[in-house]
Amino acid sequence: MFRTALRNVLAHKARLLMTVLAVMLGVAFVSGTLVFTSTISDAFQNSSQKGFDNVDVAIQPHRSDTDSGAPGAAPRLDQKLLDAAAKVPGAASATGTVSGFTAIADKNGKLIGDGFTTRGGNHFPAEDGKDARYPMRDGAAPKSADQFALDAHTADRAGYKVGDTVRISVDGPVREQKLTGIFTTDDGTVAAGGSLALFDTPTAQKLFTAPGEFNEIDVKAAPGTSQSALKDAVDKILPKDGAETTTGKQLADEQAELIAKGMDGMKTFLLAFAGIALFVGVFIIANTFTMLVAQRTKELALMRAVGASRRQVTRSVLIEAFVVGAVAAAAGLAAGIGIGAGLRALMNGTGAKVPDGPLVVSPSTILASLLVGVVVTVLAAWLPGRRAAKIPPVAAMNSVHATATTKSLVVRNTIGALFAGAGAAGVLVATGMDDGKAMMGAGAVLLLIGVFILTPLLSRPLIAVAAPVLRAFGISGKLARQNAVRNPRRTAATASALMVGLTLITGLTVIAGSVQKSIDKMATSSLKADYVISMASQTPLSPDVAKKLGGLDEVTAASPLRNSPSRIGGGTEYLTGVSGKDFGKVTQLDFTEGSVGGLSGERTIVDDATAKEKGWKTGSRFPVTFEDGRKGALTVSGIYQGNEMIKGIILDNATLAPHQKHITDMQVMVKTKDGATDATKDSLVKALGKNPAITVQDKKDVSDGIAQMFSLMLNMLYGLLAMAVIVAVLGVINTLAMSVFERSQEIGMLRAIGLDRRGIKRMVRLESLVISLFGGVLGIGLGVFFGWAAGELIGGSLATYELVLPWGRMGIFLALAVVVGVLAALWPARRAAKLNMLEAIKAE
């Protein structure tokens, strides 16, 4: 039986080619994802580990204090603790580090790199005047407030040299600094394409912390002293509260774990799409082996007649699947290694630099890829193999496989109806639940399976709708319709592959378009402001920006927004500070009680969700512990309908500011005399010193930014789902090619009675088109339903949510199904037309 299985594989190489390609694409996606994520994870881990070479023990603020944001949090580490750490037995040196966001402008005034990876720090010289972390390649270290040093990668990228004057920004106002030095570094952020600017320590403290304070103190061990021994010694000098120690190895391990977790998210995301491609491939594999079994009915029955058992027949089909899967998996693994290398090169080419390192192909990647390819293929071929085993020996007298019985069709349709009904009910119930994600996910899977089981039943009425159009193509159109419904199961399996891809694409498009519209509506309806000013990195903004804007003649109202932690009712709540007199002029909130007019002194306005949770009404008075630990009381003067842009407890900055340790704004909302015009925007940008770190956005900019974000996300998803569509195309090609082979005698007869080659081509093409449109209509319909259902869940947390049906894009998706049908039929139609009619008539 093993030799027979191998002979069959070699005898049907062409027919199995599309199956091999489908499995290969899915495996390539899996192996490419694993190679890519392993490679960049390993590169980032090695790069970050180098950054801890000079750290044996790190003193940091107590994490529970710094992470909680609670009032009265522990202060940063000071000079006294630094001096004590340097004198600890076993310590060779101690370095105080300071860091924070720093935007570097290029020579055109634009921000270099991504705002989240542009950092600033301090140069901390040892007795020899050098900082071992940052060896200078050119020039010297900064020594005064108007000087700074820049990492070599950024300096080379921007074309800066020692002696240049560079425009930078830390929290808003532009600073012009003289570049005194260019250094090299093993910092992982820089290696990944970020930038690092260094200031002398007093300047860095003034910019990022406070005079005499550090973010972290790093202690280097003397020769012969272990990290654990040094940690024990340093622990003895720590203040009772507010600081803790961590060894350099622990920090490196934690960093490696964080990188691995970050890669896990990307890996899961990409593997999900690989799974979709493989799932679609299952239809092709099952279809292929079903057709091969049907075409070999006489052969299999003769094997049974001469003594082969059912188990042996099933085993022979599974051996064929194993060989096909192994070949496809090996090819997919090789292709995946190339994909992983290509993705890394693509990231570097787009500016998202990955640290240098080898391409990582781990044994687990090889094993997973081979297992996935073989297991998916064997499982998909199991049902056709089982059917093959049921062929009775008496069928050897007839080469045509028995058609499905009425009983089997009734059972199939009953099961499909139960699955689809349960799935639809689950989805509908989930739309009314507060947290129905799990229920909706389970319902969606059941509905998709149910529709797949019912597709043979659905194919006849849906394809019949196309009959009037097909009549226009004469006998070719009539034959195409009959061929499409001749074997409903085969048509259903072929169309289902395309259906899955279009369901996901349509559903994601509906959700993204609706959310984009809702956020756009929220931004425009809740804001009266003409402009919103913020940092490009979404980091805090200097209060000097609001003062400068408020003093401009063209500005009629300006309200900064700032956040401050507080303690209310035993829990941490963030207070939002605004300009009490101008807040109503730059926002348009819907109040259920009270108004914005009373926003001053101890009076505050609260969003409806918070008021409901706390049981507050207009006039309610509640105690509060501010950021500095002082206690007070606030009175609710209004309750408004909150949204994702504006919500929470809002009070006047004049009340909040005295309790803040370090005053910063998150953004500034501005109303101008002439409204949002290009001239006004240019005036504001100029007034802010053409700062690369600050963004000035009007409502259209906000809307365009949202649209750009969703378009980028959708385009990425389309690219990933394109793999599933390509696999579906292979499925249509495979089905048509094997169908042409199966119907060789019939095609020969059609040629003999007068149907020319053009008519044969048209028949095959129309059959492909009908099958593809059938899958496209089902996919788009299910996608719209799932998009609507997911929107109902989103609408519970997004008040402005409304369903938006992207008719234009859905038309494109339907056109895509047409293109799939036309392209998939090219080779099978050409092959059918080239059949010799006499040889085809004699074929069995």
PDB file of C-alpha atoms in Angstrom, residues 660-795:
ATOM      1  CA  GLN A 660       1.261  70.079  41.644  1.00  0.00           C
ATOM      2  CA  LYS A 661       4.948  69.347  42.107  1.00  0.00           C
ATOM      3  CA  HIS A 662       5.837  69.771  38.449  1.00  0.00           C
ATOM      4  CA  ILE A 663       3.369  71.636  36.234  1.00  0.00           C
ATOM      5  CA  THR A 664       3.040  70.323  32.668  1.00  0.00           C
ATOM      6  CA  ASP A 665       0.208  70.277  30.125  1.00  0.00           C
ATOM      7  CA  MET A 666      -0.916  67.420  27.919  1.00  0.00           C
ATOM      8  CA  GLN A 667      -2.316  69.743  25.255  1.00  0.00           C
ATOM      9  CA  VAL A 668      -3.601  73.275  24.681  1.00  0.00           C
ATOM     10  CA  MET A 669      -6.941  74.006  22.957  1.00  0.00           C
ATOM     11  CA  VAL A 670      -7.022  77.328  21.115  1.00  0.00           C
ATOM     12  CA  LYS A 671      -9.840  79.482  19.669  1.00  0.00           C
ATOM     13  CA  THR A 672      -8.819  82.192  17.164  1.00  0.00           C
ATOM     14  CA  LYS A 673     -10.431  85.309  15.642  1.00  0.00           C
ATOM     15  CA  ASP A 674     -10.365  84.124  12.036  1.00  0.00           C
ATOM     16  CA  GLY A 675     -10.984  80.429  12.648  1.00  0.00           C
ATOM     17  CA  ALA A 676      -8.947  77.604  11.149  1.00  0.00           C
ATOM     18  CA  THR A 677      -7.084  79.078   8.180  1.00  0.00           C
ATOM     19  CA  ASP A 678      -3.671  78.362   6.701  1.00  0.00           C
ATOM     20  CA  ALA A 679      -2.505  81.843   7.609  1.00  0.00           C
ATOM     21  CA  THR A 680      -3.578  81.445  11.245  1.00  0.00           C
ATOM     22  CA  LYS A 681      -1.930  78.056  11.514  1.00  0.00           C
ATOM     23  CA  ASP A 682       1.313  79.411  10.060  1.00  0.00           C
ATOM     24  CA  SER A 683       1.161  82.254  12.552  1.00  0.00           C
ATOM     25  CA  LEU A 684       0.812  79.841  15.500  1.00  0.00           C
ATOM     26  CA  VAL A 685       3.618  77.613  14.226  1.00  0.00           C
ATOM     27  CA  LYS A 686       5.865  80.629  13.793  1.00  0.00           C
ATOM     28  CA  ALA A 687       4.992  81.935  17.264  1.00  0.00           C
ATOM     29  CA  LEU A 688       6.073  78.592  18.725  1.00  0.00           C
ATOM     30  CA  GLY A 689       9.450  78.864  16.993  1.00  0.00           C
ATOM     31  CA  LYS A 690       8.703  76.313  14.247  1.00  0.00           C
ATOM     32  CA  ASN A 691       9.242  73.663  16.853  1.00  0.00           C
ATOM     33  CA  PRO A 692       9.736  70.116  15.440  1.00  0.00           C
ATOM     34  CA  ALA A 693       8.409  68.537  18.652  1.00  0.00           C
ATOM     35  CA  ILE A 694       5.084  70.404  18.686  1.00  0.00           C
ATOM     36  CA  THR A 695       2.083  69.634  16.478  1.00  0.00           C
ATOM     37  CA  VAL A 696      -0.549  72.261  15.641  1.00  0.00           C
ATOM     38  CA  GLN A 697      -3.716  70.504  14.446  1.00  0.00           C
ATOM     39  CA  ASP A 698      -7.101  71.816  13.376  1.00  0.00           C
ATOM     40  CA  LYS A 699     -10.196  69.592  13.249  1.00  0.00           C
ATOM     41  CA  LYS A 700      -9.366  68.487   9.716  1.00  0.00           C
ATOM     42  CA  ASP A 701      -5.853  67.510  10.784  1.00  0.00           C
ATOM     43  CA  VAL A 702      -7.301  65.488  13.666  1.00  0.00           C
ATOM     44  CA  SER A 703      -9.719  63.792  11.265  1.00  0.00           C
ATOM     45  CA  ASP A 704      -6.996  63.146   8.682  1.00  0.00           C
ATOM     46  CA  GLY A 705      -4.746  61.729  11.382  1.00  0.00           C
ATOM     47  CA  ILE A 706      -7.497  59.310  12.424  1.00  0.00           C
ATOM     48  CA  ALA A 707      -8.164  58.391   8.789  1.00  0.00           C
ATOM     49  CA  GLN A 708      -4.459  57.848   8.145  1.00  0.00           C
ATOM     50  CA  MET A 709      -4.157  55.605  11.191  1.00  0.00           C
ATOM     51  CA  PHE A 710      -7.096  53.432  10.142  1.00  0.00           C
ATOM     52  CA  SER A 711      -6.007  53.379   6.498  1.00  0.00           C
ATOM     53  CA  LEU A 712      -2.538  52.194   7.539  1.00  0.00           C
ATOM     54  CA  MET A 713      -4.059  49.505   9.754  1.00  0.00           C
ATOM     55  CA  LEU A 714      -6.476  48.365   7.048  1.00  0.00           C
ATOM     56  CA  ASN A 715      -3.814  48.288   4.348  1.00  0.00           C
ATOM     57  CA  MET A 716      -1.638  46.143   6.578  1.00  0.00           C
ATOM     58  CA  LEU A 717      -4.551  43.782   7.256  1.00  0.00           C
ATOM     59  CA  TYR A 718      -5.419  43.661   3.557  1.00  0.00           C
ATOM     60  CA  GLY A 719      -1.836  42.714   2.800  1.00  0.00           C
ATOM     61  CA  LEU A 720      -1.916  39.902   5.349  1.00  0.00           C
ATOM     62  CA  LEU A 721      -5.333  38.641   4.233  1.00  0.00           C
ATOM     63  CA  ALA A 722      -4.180  38.716   0.613  1.00  0.00           C
ATOM     64  CA  MET A 723      -2.392  35.449   1.425  1.00  0.00           C
ATOM     65  CA  ALA A 724      -5.762  33.810   2.118  1.00  0.00           C
ATOM     66  CA  VAL A 725      -7.196  35.193  -1.135  1.00  0.00           C
ATOM     67  CA  ILE A 726      -4.187  33.893  -3.112  1.00  0.00           C
ATOM     68  CA  VAL A 727      -4.701  30.463  -1.576  1.00  0.00           C
ATOM     69  CA  ALA A 728      -8.396  30.689  -2.523  1.00  0.00           C
ATOM     70  CA  VAL A 729      -7.413  31.474  -6.133  1.00  0.00           C
ATOM     71  CA  LEU A 730      -5.239  28.363  -6.159  1.00  0.00           C
ATOM     72  CA  GLY A 731      -8.255  26.424  -4.923  1.00  0.00           C
ATOM     73  CA  VAL A 732     -10.451  27.613  -7.791  1.00  0.00           C
ATOM     74  CA  ILE A 733      -7.700  26.818 -10.314  1.00  0.00           C
ATOM     75  CA  ASN A 734      -7.210  23.366  -8.787  1.00  0.00           C
ATOM     76  CA  THR A 735     -10.911  22.541  -8.775  1.00  0.00           C
ATOM     77  CA  LEU A 736     -11.443  23.680 -12.361  1.00  0.00           C
ATOM     78  CA  ALA A 737      -8.328  21.895 -13.642  1.00  0.00           C
ATOM     79  CA  MET A 738      -9.328  18.612 -12.041  1.00  0.00           C
ATOM     80  CA  SER A 739     -12.927  19.113 -13.119  1.00  0.00           C
ATOM     81  CA  VAL A 740     -11.743  19.552 -16.721  1.00  0.00           C
ATOM     82  CA  PHE A 741      -9.778  16.306 -16.455  1.00  0.00           C
ATOM     83  CA  GLU A 742     -12.773  14.567 -14.909  1.00  0.00           C
ATOM     84  CA  ARG A 743     -15.062  15.787 -17.702  1.00  0.00           C
ATOM     85  CA  SER A 744     -12.678  15.110 -20.584  1.00  0.00           C
ATOM     86  CA  GLN A 745     -15.102  12.705 -22.255  1.00  0.00           C
ATOM     87  CA  GLU A 746     -17.982  15.135 -21.872  1.00  0.00           C
ATOM     88  CA  ILE A 747     -15.920  18.029 -23.303  1.00  0.00           C
ATOM     89  CA  GLY A 748     -14.938  15.820 -26.243  1.00  0.00           C
ATOM     90  CA  MET A 749     -18.594  15.072 -26.935  1.00  0.00           C
ATOM     91  CA  LEU A 750     -19.462  18.784 -26.770  1.00  0.00           C
ATOM     92  CA  ARG A 751     -16.711  19.512 -29.300  1.00  0.00           C
ATOM     93  CA  ALA A 752     -17.937  16.677 -31.524  1.00  0.00           C
ATOM     94  CA  ILE A 753     -21.513  18.009 -31.652  1.00  0.00           C
ATOM     95  CA  GLY A 754     -20.429  21.516 -32.585  1.00  0.00           C
ATOM     96  CA  LEU A 755     -19.254  23.541 -29.562  1.00  0.00           C
ATOM     97  CA  ASP A 756     -16.065  25.264 -30.690  1.00  0.00           C
ATOM     98  CA  ARG A 757     -12.952  25.921 -28.637  1.00  0.00           C
ATOM     99  CA  ARG A 758     -14.062  29.474 -27.844  1.00  0.00           C
ATOM    100  CA  GLY A 759     -17.328  28.101 -26.462  1.00  0.00           C
ATOM    101  CA  ILE A 760     -15.454  25.585 -24.278  1.00  0.00           C
ATOM    102  CA  LYS A 761     -13.240  28.368 -22.907  1.00  0.00           C
ATOM    103  CA  ARG A 762     -16.278  30.537 -22.232  1.00  0.00           C
ATOM    104  CA  MET A 763     -18.029  27.679 -20.419  1.00  0.00           C
ATOM    105  CA  VAL A 764     -15.100  27.065 -18.059  1.00  0.00           C
ATOM    106  CA  ARG A 765     -14.594  30.786 -17.439  1.00  0.00           C
ATOM    107  CA  LEU A 766     -18.267  31.367 -16.660  1.00  0.00           C
ATOM    108  CA  GLU A 767     -18.287  28.372 -14.316  1.00  0.00           C
ATOM    109  CA  SER A 768     -15.277  29.853 -12.479  1.00  0.00           C
ATOM    110  CA  LEU A 769     -16.944  33.249 -12.379  1.00  0.00           C
ATOM    111  CA  VAL A 770     -20.174  31.842 -10.932  1.00  0.00           C
ATOM    112  CA  ILE A 771     -18.307  29.904  -8.214  1.00  0.00           C
ATOM    113  CA  SER A 772     -16.180  32.951  -7.291  1.00  0.00           C
ATOM    114  CA  LEU A 773     -19.187  35.290  -7.164  1.00  0.00           C
ATOM    115  CA  PHE A 774     -21.039  32.765  -5.021  1.00  0.00           C
ATOM    116  CA  GLY A 775     -18.157  32.796  -2.510  1.00  0.00           C
ATOM    117  CA  GLY A 776     -17.857  36.586  -2.792  1.00  0.00           C
ATOM    118  CA  VAL A 777     -21.547  37.242  -2.062  1.00  0.00           C
ATOM    119  CA  LEU A 778     -21.502  34.902   0.954  1.00  0.00           C
ATOM    120  CA  GLY A 779     -18.262  36.444   2.264  1.00  0.00           C
ATOM    121  CA  ILE A 780     -19.414  40.053   1.916  1.00  0.00           C
ATOM    122  CA  GLY A 781     -22.791  39.239   3.478  1.00  0.00           C
ATOM    123  CA  LEU A 782     -21.218  37.519   6.488  1.00  0.00           C
ATOM    124  CA  GLY A 783     -18.619  40.285   6.779  1.00  0.00           C
ATOM    125  CA  VAL A 784     -21.314  42.974   6.979  1.00  0.00           C
ATOM    126  CA  PHE A 785     -23.175  40.962   9.631  1.00  0.00           C
ATOM    127  CA  PHE A 786     -20.055  40.445  11.757  1.00  0.00           C
ATOM    128  CA  GLY A 787     -19.079  44.103  11.282  1.00  0.00           C
ATOM    129  CA  TRP A 788     -22.510  45.226  12.480  1.00  0.00           C
ATOM    130  CA  ALA A 789     -22.410  42.875  15.484  1.00  0.00           C
ATOM    131  CA  ALA A 790     -18.909  43.977  16.536  1.00  0.00           C
ATOM    132  CA  GLY A 791     -20.053  47.589  16.170  1.00  0.00           C
ATOM    133  CA  GLU A 792     -22.882  46.984  18.629  1.00  0.00           C
ATOM    134  CA  LEU A 793     -20.284  45.950  21.212  1.00  0.00           C
ATOM    135  CA  ILE A 794     -18.054  48.931  20.413  1.00  0.00           C
ATOM    136  CA  GLY A 795     -21.037  51.275  20.621  1.00  0.00           C
TER     137      GLY A 795
END
